[in-house]
Amino acid sequence: GKCTPSDSAKRCLKSMAHLGKLCLTRQTRKVCKNRGPNRIIGESIVQPELALTTIEYVLGLADVAVESYHYREDGVLIIRVHSRWEIAMCPDCGEISQDPHGYGEPHLIRDLSIFGQKCYLELRGHRFECQNCADTFTEHLNWVEHKRRYTRRYEEYIYDLCQRCDHTAVASLEGLTFDRVQGIFERQAQEHLV
């Protein structure tokens, strides 16, 4: 019968679960083998564009595009993203800049688990040069605080867990240090007071 978008999405998710540690990117239609211990993990073919579009939908972050994803050896899902916007406000003078010139260094930002796996977003933020004050800066995205290692929603999740569980238990459950959990809890508590 005719294939509907929901059928395609379901097949894609099922195929992604089957593929496990395979890497798919927008740049290639090949299925990349895991660089692990020289084993071949199936020959299933998934249309990369559909897989990446599905991940974008699951992420629910309208201002980013998914470039690729892969699983690390430890089973953590890494999703490489970049901003869809090519405009930003200068943090020094407040002037709007429409002059992106490359990307900043990629950095990992912990997000909520996806497909039952720990998930990090590898963000490459656009770099801009302000035409007003000549300052060079990296864009700010509303789902992560500047220079933080966690998305806002992940920090909110940790805050909610800390209200129900001991902070040591939350740290153990999420693979974080007690100090990081405590720091997230205190920042979120401050924000909830405002």
GROMACS .gro file of C-alpha atoms in nm:
model
  194
    1GLY     CA    1   0.000   0.000   0.000
    2LYS     CA    2   0.086   0.365  -0.001
    3CYS     CA    3   0.350   0.468   0.254
    4THR     CA    4   0.238   0.749   0.486
    5PRO     CA    5   0.481   0.973   0.674
    6SER     CA    6   0.388   0.810   1.003
    7ASP     CA    7   0.464   0.465   0.857
    8SER     CA    8   0.800   0.595   0.735
    9ALA     CA    9   0.880   0.742   1.076
   10LYS     CA   10   0.788   0.414   1.249
   11ARG     CA   11   1.008   0.213   1.010
   12CYS     CA   12   1.290   0.461   1.058
   13LEU     CA   13   1.277   0.438   1.438
   14LYS     CA   14   1.262   0.059   1.418
   15SER     CA   15   1.559   0.055   1.179
   16MET     CA   16   1.758   0.293   1.398
   17ALA     CA   17   1.701   0.067   1.697
   18HIS     CA   18   1.819  -0.229   1.485
   19LEU     CA   19   2.126  -0.046   1.359
   20GLY     CA   20   2.250   0.023   1.709
   21LYS     CA   21   2.596   0.176   1.679
   22LEU     CA   22   2.581   0.286   1.316
   23CYS     CA   23   2.644   0.644   1.212
   24LEU     CA   24   2.429   0.828   0.959
   25THR     CA   25   2.497   1.173   0.822
   26ARG     CA   26   2.340   1.413   0.575
   27GLN     CA   27   2.662   1.411   0.372
   28THR     CA   28   2.648   1.045   0.274
   29ARG     CA   29   2.396   0.776   0.197
   30LYS     CA   30   2.640   0.505   0.308
   31VAL     CA   31   2.595   0.326   0.637
   32CYS     CA   32   2.913   0.385   0.839
   33LYS     CA   33   3.037   0.090   1.041
   34ASN     CA   34   3.121   0.134   1.408
   35ARG     CA   35   3.493   0.188   1.456
   36GLY     CA   36   3.485  -0.059   1.743
   37PRO     CA   37   3.636  -0.407   1.750
   38ASN     CA   38   3.622  -0.485   1.372
   39ARG     CA   39   3.273  -0.626   1.368
   40ILE     CA   40   3.010  -0.561   1.104
   41ILE     CA   41   2.673  -0.460   1.240
   42GLY     CA   42   2.425  -0.555   0.972
   43GLU     CA   43   2.370  -0.420   0.624
   44SER     CA   44   2.036  -0.248   0.690
   45ILE     CA   45   1.976   0.060   0.478
   46VAL     CA   46   1.803   0.362   0.628
   47GLN     CA   47   1.750   0.683   0.437
   48PRO     CA   48   1.971   0.923   0.635
   49GLU     CA   49   1.756   1.230   0.570
   50LEU     CA   50   1.453   1.057   0.722
   51ALA     CA   51   1.652   0.937   1.023
   52LEU     CA   52   1.790   1.286   1.090
   53THR     CA   53   1.451   1.450   1.041
   54THR     CA   54   1.303   1.202   1.289
   55ILE     CA   55   1.572   1.285   1.546
   56GLU     CA   56   1.506   1.659   1.492
   57TYR     CA   57   1.138   1.594   1.562
   58VAL     CA   58   1.215   1.392   1.877
   59LEU     CA   59   1.457   1.659   2.003
   60GLY     CA   60   1.191   1.926   1.968
   61LEU     CA   61   1.443   2.212   1.938
   62ALA     CA   62   1.310   2.423   1.651
   63ASP     CA   63   1.621   2.640   1.621
   64VAL     CA   64   1.871   2.360   1.551
   65ALA     CA   65   1.933   2.124   1.262
   66VAL     CA   66   2.073   1.775   1.315
   67GLU     CA   67   2.385   1.708   1.108
   68SER     CA   68   2.461   1.354   1.221
   69TYR     CA   69   2.448   1.115   1.514
   70HIS     CA   70   2.647   0.824   1.647
   71TYR     CA   71   2.678   0.604   1.951
   72ARG     CA   72   3.001   0.614   2.149
   73GLU     CA   73   3.162   0.294   2.271
   74ASP     CA   74   2.996   0.345   2.611
   75GLY     CA   75   2.649   0.355   2.451
   76VAL     CA   76   2.600   0.731   2.481
   77LEU     CA   77   2.412   0.891   2.191
   78ILE     CA   78   2.592   1.193   2.042
   79ILE     CA   79   2.384   1.418   1.815
   80ARG     CA   80   2.575   1.683   1.621
   81VAL     CA   81   2.365   1.998   1.577
   82HIS     CA   82   2.402   2.355   1.452
   83SER     CA   83   2.178   2.658   1.465
   84ARG     CA   84   1.935   2.725   1.184
   85TRP     CA   85   1.969   3.102   1.236
   86GLU     CA   86   2.229   3.319   1.068
   87ILE     CA   87   2.150   3.623   1.277
   88ALA     CA   88   2.238   3.707   1.638
   89MET     CA   89   2.249   3.996   1.884
   90CYS     CA   90   2.587   4.122   1.999
   91PRO     CA   91   2.620   4.064   2.374
   92ASP     CA   92   2.831   4.381   2.415
   93CYS     CA   93   2.637   4.650   2.228
   94GLY     CA   94   2.302   4.479   2.155
   95GLU     CA   95   2.331   4.539   1.780
   96ILE     CA   96   2.192   4.274   1.544
   97SER     CA   97   2.460   4.093   1.343
   98GLN     CA   98   2.388   3.916   1.017
   99ASP     CA   99   2.748   3.833   0.941
  100PRO     CA  100   2.825   3.475   1.048
  101HIS     CA  101   3.183   3.377   0.983
  102GLY     CA  102   3.227   3.012   1.064
  103TYR     CA  103   3.159   2.811   1.375
  104GLY     CA  104   3.295   2.807   1.726
  105GLU     CA  105   3.461   2.499   1.874
  106PRO     CA  106   3.210   2.216   1.916
  107HIS     CA  107   3.118   2.131   2.272
  108LEU     CA  108   2.905   1.860   2.430
  109ILE     CA  109   2.586   1.955   2.611
  110ARG     CA  110   2.400   1.690   2.811
  111ASP     CA  111   2.032   1.657   2.720
  112LEU     CA  112   1.746   1.432   2.822
  113SER     CA  113   1.781   1.064   2.731
  114ILE     CA  114   1.655   0.955   2.389
  115PHE     CA  115   1.566   0.601   2.289
  116GLY     CA  116   1.661   0.499   2.644
  117GLN     CA  117   2.019   0.620   2.597
  118LYS     CA  118   2.211   0.904   2.759
  119CYS     CA  119   2.223   1.184   2.506
  120TYR     CA  120   2.463   1.469   2.438
  121LEU     CA  121   2.422   1.741   2.178
  122GLU     CA  122   2.746   1.836   2.007
  123LEU     CA  123   2.684   2.202   1.931
  124ARG     CA  124   2.878   2.406   1.682
  125GLY     CA  125   2.760   2.760   1.743
  126HIS     CA  126   2.787   3.021   1.469
  127ARG     CA  127   3.055   3.285   1.518
  128PHE     CA  128   2.959   3.644   1.436
  129GLU     CA  129   3.141   3.971   1.398
  130CYS     CA  130   2.948   4.276   1.513
  131GLN     CA  131   2.956   4.550   1.250
  132ASN     CA  132   2.890   4.812   1.517
  133CYS     CA  133   3.158   4.740   1.781
  134ALA     CA  134   3.375   4.486   1.589
  135ASP     CA  135   3.338   4.231   1.871
  136THR     CA  136   3.350   3.864   1.770
  137PHE     CA  137   3.106   3.639   1.955
  138THR     CA  138   2.931   3.302   1.946
  139GLU     CA  139   2.553   3.302   1.917
  140HIS     CA  140   2.334   3.239   2.221
  141LEU     CA  141   2.061   2.974   2.198
  142ASN     CA  142   1.758   2.985   2.428
  143TRP     CA  143   1.767   2.617   2.529
  144VAL     CA  144   2.110   2.631   2.694
  145GLU     CA  145   2.264   2.892   2.923
  146HIS     CA  146   2.590   3.046   2.807
  147LYS     CA  147   2.889   2.821   2.892
  148ARG     CA  148   2.671   2.556   3.059
  149ARG     CA  149   2.716   2.184   3.000
  150TYR     CA  150   2.346   2.094   3.026
  151THR     CA  151   2.032   2.194   2.840
  152ARG     CA  152   1.774   2.393   3.035
  153ARG     CA  153   1.531   2.101   3.019
  154TYR     CA  154   1.795   1.858   3.151
  155GLU     CA  155   1.867   2.090   3.443
  156GLU     CA  156   1.492   2.114   3.507
  157TYR     CA  157   1.474   1.733   3.503
  158ILE     CA  158   1.758   1.708   3.759
  159TYR     CA  159   1.584   1.969   3.976
  160ASP     CA  160   1.259   1.767   3.966
  161LEU     CA  161   1.446   1.445   4.053
  162CYS     CA  162   1.620   1.617   4.346
  163GLN     CA  163   1.282   1.714   4.490
  164ARG     CA  164   1.185   1.346   4.499
  165CYS     CA  165   1.516   1.172   4.570
  166ASP     CA  166   1.836   1.212   4.764
  167HIS     CA  167   2.096   1.412   4.568
  168THR     CA  168   2.345   1.125   4.596
  169ALA     CA  169   2.090   0.890   4.436
  170VAL     CA  170   2.029   1.139   4.153
  171ALA     CA  171   2.404   1.170   4.094
  172SER     CA  172   2.439   0.792   4.076
  173LEU     CA  173   2.134   0.751   3.850
  174GLU     CA  174   2.251   1.017   3.603
  175GLY     CA  175   2.626   0.948   3.616
  176LEU     CA  176   2.702   1.294   3.757
  177THR     CA  177   2.907   1.403   4.056
  178PHE     CA  178   2.727   1.507   4.374
  179ASP     CA  179   2.868   1.860   4.334
  180ARG     CA  180   2.724   1.894   3.982
  181VAL     CA  181   2.382   1.776   4.096
  182GLN     CA  182   2.396   2.016   4.390
  183GLY     CA  183   2.499   2.304   4.160
  184ILE     CA  184   2.216   2.234   3.915
  185PHE     CA  185   1.966   2.207   4.202
  186GLU     CA  186   2.077   2.537   4.355
  187ARG     CA  187   2.065   2.726   4.020
  188GLN     CA  188   1.721   2.588   3.942
  189ALA     CA  189   1.595   2.666   4.293
  190GLN     CA  190   1.711   3.029   4.244
  191GLU     CA  191   1.529   3.047   3.909
  192HIS     CA  192   1.211   2.908   4.062
  193LEU     CA  193   1.218   3.178   4.331
  194VAL     CA  194   1.216   3.456   4.073
   0.00000   0.00000   0.00000
